[in-house]
Coordinates of C-alpha atoms and ligand atoms in Angstrom, one line a residue:
M1 CA -7.8 31.7 79.8
I2 CA -9.6 31.3 76.5
Q3 CA -10.5 34.4 75.9
A4 CA -13.3 35.6 72.9
S5 CA -10.4 37.8 71.7
A6 CA -8.7 34.6 71.0
F7 CA -11.3 33.7 68.5
K8 CA -10.5 35.5 65.4
H9 CA -12.9 35.0 62.3
K10 CA -11.4 35.5 58.9
T11 CA -14.7 35.9 57.0
D12 CA -12.8 37.4 54.0
H13 CA -11.2 34.5 52.7
R14 CA -13.7 32.0 53.7
F15 CA -16.7 30.3 51.6
L16 CA -18.7 27.8 51.4
V17 CA -18.7 25.4 49.2
G18 CA -22.4 23.8 49.1
T19 CA -23.9 20.9 47.8
K20 CA -27.1 18.6 49.1
F21 CA -24.2 16.4 50.9
F22 CA -22.4 19.4 52.0
S23 CA -23.9 21.6 53.2
E24 CA -23.0 22.7 56.7
S25 CA -22.4 25.2 59.5
I26 CA -20.9 28.0 60.6
C27 CA -17.5 28.3 61.1
L28 CA -15.4 30.0 63.1
E29 CA -11.9 29.5 64.8
N30 CA -9.8 28.7 68.2
K31 CA -6.7 29.9 68.8
R32 CA -4.5 28.2 66.3
N33 CA -7.2 29.4 63.6
L34 CA -9.2 26.7 62.8
S35 CA -12.1 26.6 61.5
L36 CA -15.1 23.9 62.6
L37 CA -18.1 23.5 59.7
S38 CA -20.0 20.1 61.0
K39 CA -22.8 18.1 59.7
S40 CA -23.6 14.1 60.1
L41 CA -22.2 11.9 56.8
S42 CA -23.4 8.5 55.6
Y43 CA -20.6 6.5 54.6
T44 CA -21.4 7.7 50.8
Q45 CA -21.6 10.9 51.5
L46 CA -18.3 10.1 53.7
R47 CA -16.3 9.0 50.2
I48 CA -17.5 12.4 48.2
T49 CA -16.3 14.0 51.6
C50 CA -12.6 12.3 50.5
F51 CA -12.5 14.1 47.6
V52 CA -13.3 17.1 48.6
I53 CA -11.1 17.1 50.7
K54 CA -8.8 16.1 48.4
T55 CA -9.8 18.8 46.4
I56 CA -9.4 21.4 48.5
R57 CA -5.9 20.1 49.7
N58 CA -4.7 19.9 46.3
G59 CA -5.8 23.7 45.4
F60 CA -9.2 24.5 45.8
T61 CA -9.8 27.4 47.7
G62 CA -13.2 27.0 49.6
S63 CA -14.6 25.9 53.1
M64 CA -16.9 23.1 53.8
L65 CA -17.8 21.0 56.4
H66 CA -17.4 17.4 57.6
Q67 CA -18.7 14.9 60.0
S68 CA -19.0 11.5 61.7
W69 CA -19.6 7.9 59.9
A70 CA -18.8 5.2 62.5
R71 CA -17.9 8.3 64.3
A72 CA -15.0 9.0 62.2
P73 CA -15.2 11.9 59.9
V74 CA -15.8 15.5 60.5
L75 CA -13.9 18.0 58.1
T76 CA -13.5 21.2 58.3
S77 CA -12.1 24.1 56.3
A78 CA -11.2 27.7 56.4
P79 CA -8.9 30.5 54.3
G80 CA -7.8 29.2 51.0
S81 CA -4.1 30.0 49.5
A82 CA -0.8 29.3 50.8
R83 CA -1.6 27.7 54.4
R84 CA -4.4 26.1 52.9
Q85 CA -3.8 22.6 53.7
E86 CA -3.1 23.7 57.3
S87 CA -6.5 25.5 58.2
L88 CA -8.4 22.4 57.0
C89 CA -9.9 21.1 60.6
L90 CA -10.3 17.2 60.1
P91 CA -11.3 16.3 63.8
P92 CA -12.9 12.7 63.4
Q93 CA -14.5 11.4 66.6
L94 CA -13.6 7.8 68.5
W95 CA -17.1 6.0 68.9
N96 CA -17.9 4.1 72.1
T97 CA -17.6 0.3 70.9
C98 CA -13.8 1.6 70.1
H99 CA -12.5 2.3 73.4
P100 CA -9.8 -0.7 74.5
P101 CA -6.7 1.1 73.9
E102 CA -5.6 -1.6 71.3
L103 CA -8.1 -0.3 69.2
V104 CA -7.7 3.1 69.3
R105 CA -5.1 3.3 67.0
P106 CA -6.3 0.9 64.1
T107 CA -9.6 3.3 64.1
L108 CA -7.9 5.8 63.2
E109 CA -5.7 4.5 60.9
K110 CA -9.3 3.3 59.3
T111 CA -10.4 6.5 59.2
L112 CA -7.4 7.9 58.0
K113 CA -7.2 5.4 54.9
I114 CA -10.5 5.9 54.6
L115 CA -10.0 9.3 54.0
Q116 CA -6.8 9.0 52.2
L117 CA -5.1 11.3 55.0
D118 CA -2.0 10.8 56.6
Y119 CA -3.2 12.7 59.8
V120 CA -6.1 14.4 61.7
D121 CA -6.6 17.6 63.1
L122 CA -7.9 16.8 66.1
Y123 CA -9.4 13.2 67.1
I124 CA -11.5 13.4 69.8
I125 CA -14.0 10.5 72.1
E126 CA -17.2 11.0 71.5
L127 CA -18.3 9.9 74.2
P128 CA -17.0 8.6 77.6
M129 CA -19.0 5.4 77.6
A130 CA -17.5 2.6 76.3
F131 CA -19.8 -0.1 74.3
K132 CA -18.8 -3.7 73.8
P133 CA -16.6 -3.8 70.9
G134 CA -17.3 -5.7 67.3
D135 CA -19.2 -4.7 64.1
A136 CA -22.7 -3.5 65.7
L137 CA -22.6 0.3 66.6
Y138 CA -25.1 0.0 69.3
P139 CA -24.3 -3.3 70.6
K140 CA -27.9 -5.1 72.1
D141 CA -28.5 -7.9 73.9
E142 CA -31.4 -10.7 73.1
N143 CA -33.5 -8.4 75.3
G144 CA -33.0 -5.1 74.0
K145 CA -30.7 -4.1 76.2
F146 CA -27.6 -1.9 75.4
I147 CA -24.2 -4.0 76.4
Y148 CA -21.8 -2.3 77.8
H149 CA -18.3 -2.2 78.2
E150 CA -15.6 -2.1 80.8
T151 CA -14.6 2.2 81.0
D152 CA -11.4 3.3 81.0
L153 CA -11.3 6.8 80.2
C154 CA -7.0 7.6 81.3
A155 CA -6.5 4.0 79.0
T156 CA -8.3 5.2 76.3
W157 CA -7.0 8.5 76.4
E158 CA -3.2 7.3 76.9
A159 CA -3.6 5.6 73.4
L160 CA -4.7 8.9 71.5
E161 CA -2.0 10.4 73.6
A162 CA -0.3 7.8 71.3
C163 CA -1.8 8.6 67.7
K164 CA -0.9 12.4 68.2
D165 CA 2.8 11.1 69.0
A166 CA 2.6 9.1 65.8
G167 CA 1.8 12.2 63.6
L168 CA -1.8 10.2 63.2
A169 CA -3.7 13.7 65.1
K170 CA -2.1 17.0 65.7
S171 CA -4.4 17.3 68.7
I172 CA -6.6 15.1 70.9
G173 CA -10.0 16.0 72.9
V174 CA -13.4 15.1 73.8
S175 CA -16.7 15.2 74.0
N176 CA -19.4 14.9 76.5
F177 CA -17.2 14.7 79.4
N178 CA -18.1 16.2 82.6
R179 CA -15.9 18.0 85.0
R180 CA -15.0 15.0 86.9
Q181 CA -14.5 13.3 83.6
L182 CA -12.3 16.1 82.2
E183 CA -10.6 16.1 85.9
M184 CA -10.0 12.6 85.5
I185 CA -7.5 12.5 82.6
M186 CA -5.9 15.7 83.5
N187 CA -5.3 14.3 87.1
K188 CA -3.8 11.1 85.6
P189 CA -0.4 10.5 86.5
G190 CA 2.0 10.6 83.6
L191 CA -0.5 13.0 81.5
K192 CA 1.6 14.0 78.5
Y193 CA -1.0 16.1 76.7
K194 CA -5.0 17.1 78.4
P195 CA -7.8 17.7 76.0
V196 CA -8.0 20.9 74.0
S197 CA -11.6 20.5 73.3
N198 CA -14.7 19.1 74.9
Q199 CA -17.8 19.0 72.3
V200 CA -20.8 19.2 74.6
E201 CA -24.2 20.6 73.8
C202 CA -24.2 24.7 73.9
H203 CA -26.6 27.3 73.1
P204 CA -28.9 29.8 74.8
Y205 CA -31.3 27.4 76.2
F206 CA -28.6 25.2 77.8
T207 CA -25.8 28.0 78.3
Q208 CA -23.5 25.3 80.3
P209 CA -22.0 28.5 82.6
K210 CA -19.5 26.5 84.7
L211 CA -18.4 23.9 82.5
L212 CA -17.4 27.1 80.4
E213 CA -16.2 28.3 83.3
F214 CA -14.5 25.1 84.2
C215 CA -12.8 24.6 81.0
R216 CA -11.8 28.4 80.4
Q217 CA -10.0 28.3 83.9
H218 CA -8.0 25.1 82.2
D219 CA -7.3 26.4 78.4
I220 CA -10.3 23.6 77.0
V221 CA -11.9 24.9 74.4
I222 CA -16.0 24.4 75.0
V223 CA -16.7 23.4 70.8
G224 CA -21.3 23.6 70.9
Y225 CA -23.2 20.6 69.3
S226 CA -26.8 21.5 68.6
P227 CA -26.5 25.1 68.9
L228 CA -29.7 26.4 67.4
G229 CA -31.3 23.6 69.3
T230 CA -31.1 20.5 67.0
S231 CA -33.6 19.0 64.0
R232 CA -36.2 18.3 67.1
D233 CA -36.2 15.3 65.7
E234 CA -38.0 12.8 68.1
S235 CA -36.0 9.8 67.9
W236 CA -33.2 11.3 69.9
V237 CA -34.0 14.9 71.5
N238 CA -35.9 16.1 74.4
V239 CA -38.9 18.1 72.3
S240 CA -40.5 19.1 75.6
S241 CA -37.8 21.6 75.9
P242 CA -39.3 24.4 73.4
P243 CA -38.1 25.3 70.0
L244 CA -34.8 27.7 70.4
L245 CA -35.5 29.2 67.8
K246 CA -38.6 30.5 68.4
D247 CA -37.5 32.3 71.9
P248 CA -39.0 36.3 71.4
V249 CA -35.8 37.5 73.1
L250 CA -33.7 36.3 70.4
N251 CA -36.0 37.0 67.5
A252 CA -36.8 41.1 69.2
I253 CA -32.8 41.2 69.1
G254 CA -32.5 39.4 65.6
K255 CA -35.1 42.2 64.3
K256 CA -32.2 45.5 65.7
Y257 CA -29.5 43.5 63.7
N258 CA -31.7 42.4 60.6
K259 CA -30.6 39.3 61.8
T260 CA -32.2 36.3 62.4
A261 CA -32.7 34.5 66.1
A262 CA -30.3 31.6 64.5
Q263 CA -27.5 34.1 64.2
I264 CA -28.7 35.4 67.0
A265 CA -27.6 32.2 69.3
L266 CA -24.6 32.0 67.0
R267 CA -23.1 35.0 67.5
F268 CA -24.1 34.6 71.3
N269 CA -22.3 31.7 71.5
V270 CA -19.0 33.0 69.6
Q271 CA -19.2 36.2 71.3
R272 CA -18.2 34.0 74.8
G273 CA -15.6 32.3 73.1
V274 CA -17.9 29.2 72.0
V275 CA -17.0 27.4 69.0
V276 CA -20.4 26.4 67.2
I277 CA -21.1 23.6 64.5
P278 CA -24.4 24.2 63.2
K279 CA -25.8 22.1 60.6
S280 CA -28.0 22.4 57.8
F281 CA -28.9 20.9 54.6
N282 CA -30.4 24.1 52.9
P283 CA -27.7 26.0 51.2
Q284 CA -29.7 29.5 52.3
R285 CA -29.4 28.6 55.7
I286 CA -25.6 27.6 55.6
R287 CA -24.6 31.3 54.1
E288 CA -27.0 32.6 57.0
N289 CA -25.0 30.7 59.5
F290 CA -21.7 32.3 58.3
Q291 CA -23.2 35.8 58.5
I292 CA -22.9 35.9 61.8
F293 CA -19.2 38.0 62.0
D294 CA -20.6 41.6 60.9
F295 CA -22.2 42.7 64.2
S296 CA -21.7 42.5 67.5
L297 CA -24.0 41.8 70.5
T298 CA -24.0 44.6 73.4
E299 CA -22.9 43.2 77.0
Q300 CA -26.9 43.8 77.9
E301 CA -27.8 41.9 75.7
M302 CA -25.7 39.3 76.5
K303 CA -26.8 39.2 79.7
E304 CA -30.8 38.8 78.5
I305 CA -29.5 36.3 76.5
E306 CA -27.9 34.4 79.5
A307 CA -30.6 34.4 81.5
L308 CA -32.8 32.2 78.9
N309 CA -30.7 29.3 80.1
K310 CA -33.4 26.5 81.1
N311 CA -30.5 24.5 82.1
V312 CA -32.3 21.4 80.0
R313 CA -30.8 19.2 77.6
Y314 CA -32.4 18.5 74.1
V315 CA -29.4 16.2 73.4
E316 CA -29.9 13.8 77.2
L317 CA -29.1 9.8 75.8
L318 CA -31.6 8.9 78.4
M319 CA -31.2 5.3 76.7
W320 CA -27.9 5.4 78.2
R321 CA -28.4 7.1 82.2
D322 CA -27.6 3.3 83.5
H323 CA -23.7 3.2 82.5
P324 CA -21.6 3.8 84.7
E325 CA -19.9 6.9 82.8
Y326 CA -23.2 8.5 81.7
P327 CA -22.3 12.1 81.6
F328 CA -25.5 13.6 82.7
N329 CA -25.9 12.9 86.1
D330 CA -23.1 15.3 87.3
E331 CA -24.2 18.7 88.1
Y332 CA -21.8 19.8 85.2
Ligands
NAP401 N1 -20.7 15.0 70.5 C1 -22.1 14.5 70.2 O1 -22.7 14.2 71.1 C2 -23.1 15.4 68.9 C3 -24.6 15.3 69.6 C4 -25.7 16.1 68.9 C5 -24.9 16.9 68.0 N2 -23.3 16.8 67.6 C6 -23.3 17.6 66.3 O2 -23.6 18.9 66.2 C7 -24.2 19.5 65.1 C8 -25.3 20.4 65.0 O3 -26.2 19.9 66.0 P1 -27.4 19.4 65.5 O4 -27.8 19.4 64.2 O5 -27.7 18.6 66.7 O6 -28.3 20.7 65.7 P2 -28.1 22.3 65.2 O7 -27.4 22.3 63.7 O8 -28.6 23.3 66.5 O9 -29.6 22.5 64.4 C9 -29.7 21.7 62.9 C10 -31.4 22.4 62.7 O10 -31.4 23.6 62.5 C11 -32.2 23.5 61.3 N3 -31.1 24.9 60.8 C12 -29.4 25.1 60.4 N4 -29.4 26.3 60.1 C13 -30.6 26.8 60.5 C14 -31.1 28.5 60.1 N5 -30.1 29.3 59.8 N6 -32.2 28.7 60.5 C15 -32.9 27.9 60.8 N7 -33.1 26.3 60.7 C16 -31.7 26.1 60.3 C17 -31.5 22.3 60.7 O11 -32.5 22.7 59.5 P3 -32.3 22.5 57.8 O12 -30.7 21.2 57.4 O13 -33.9 22.4 57.0 O14 -31.2 24.3 57.6 C18 -31.3 21.3 61.3 O15 -32.6 21.1 61.5 C19 -24.1 17.8 64.3 O16 -23.1 18.2 63.0 C20 -23.9 17.0 65.3 O17 -23.0 15.8 64.4 C21 -22.6 16.0 68.3

């Protein structure tokens, strides 16, 4: 069982390196003392990220963030000093067009080459839906319809296992997998490694109680994305669900602790053992998102926040709902 107490925080020696590119998020630690920070990066930003990772590994004491280019890099960090290198967490993501087993290792190797690294800490399958392999990240036919590809999650998983065995990834995990898809992997004949984490939407309006419990039982860490309710970009966000950070309960509890609604939302997840990866371009908010380790919510407040659950996703990915492995048709 994953206990909330397993998520220890080392705020004493963690701070952020913030630039407008490397603004970031929150960090918290999983059982192996890794921190996760997050943010999407363009290709150019990725190159800068490479520089920063190297800087950190070469001795810069600090922390920073990460994330995905071509569903590749993410990075994170944490404490300085002698264990600096071990405390960097680099979890790139395998994109939908790279699911065929023969593409997995070359894709990761390409990422490693760009990052100029020998290994990543965590390699995850970003979505359980394969797309036609090729240069287009979102392959479409002449009618504008997405071109899917045969999805064999077990075969893709075996390729990730091989990357771990080859030392290219310390740990392997998934994202946006539902219970059935997790079980498919875990019940796979000859399974060598089960997923260490499942990155899914998780915040007070979408608390994921059943998936969280299932993952706890199987020692899979839930990494909560969009923990502040997303940027509400209408091109991919379900904005019919109200803005999380305007919630009166979160704001009222925040007043009591002299914290913002964002800090209460993050603290809520951290306190129930969910890793959070908020994103911000704003240095002040980045700082704010770290300042959640100096107070605790009471049991009653945790219950009040749990009761806010609307069971409605901000990130529905409806454009792919006809994919055979679309993950959000199942209850959880
Ligand atoms: N695996 C997946 O399928 C998946 C899907 C979605 C997202 N993600 C990842 O999850 C991470 C975060 O998710 P997200 O970007 O969707 O949403 P989020 O972190 O919940 O929200 C980001 C929004 O919140 C604002 N914000 C940040 N800190 C704030 C604060 N303290 N107070 C008020 N507003 C604040 C940001 O604006 P400012 O920049 O102006 O501060 C931005 O508009 C990203 O790295 C993303 O890549 C993964």
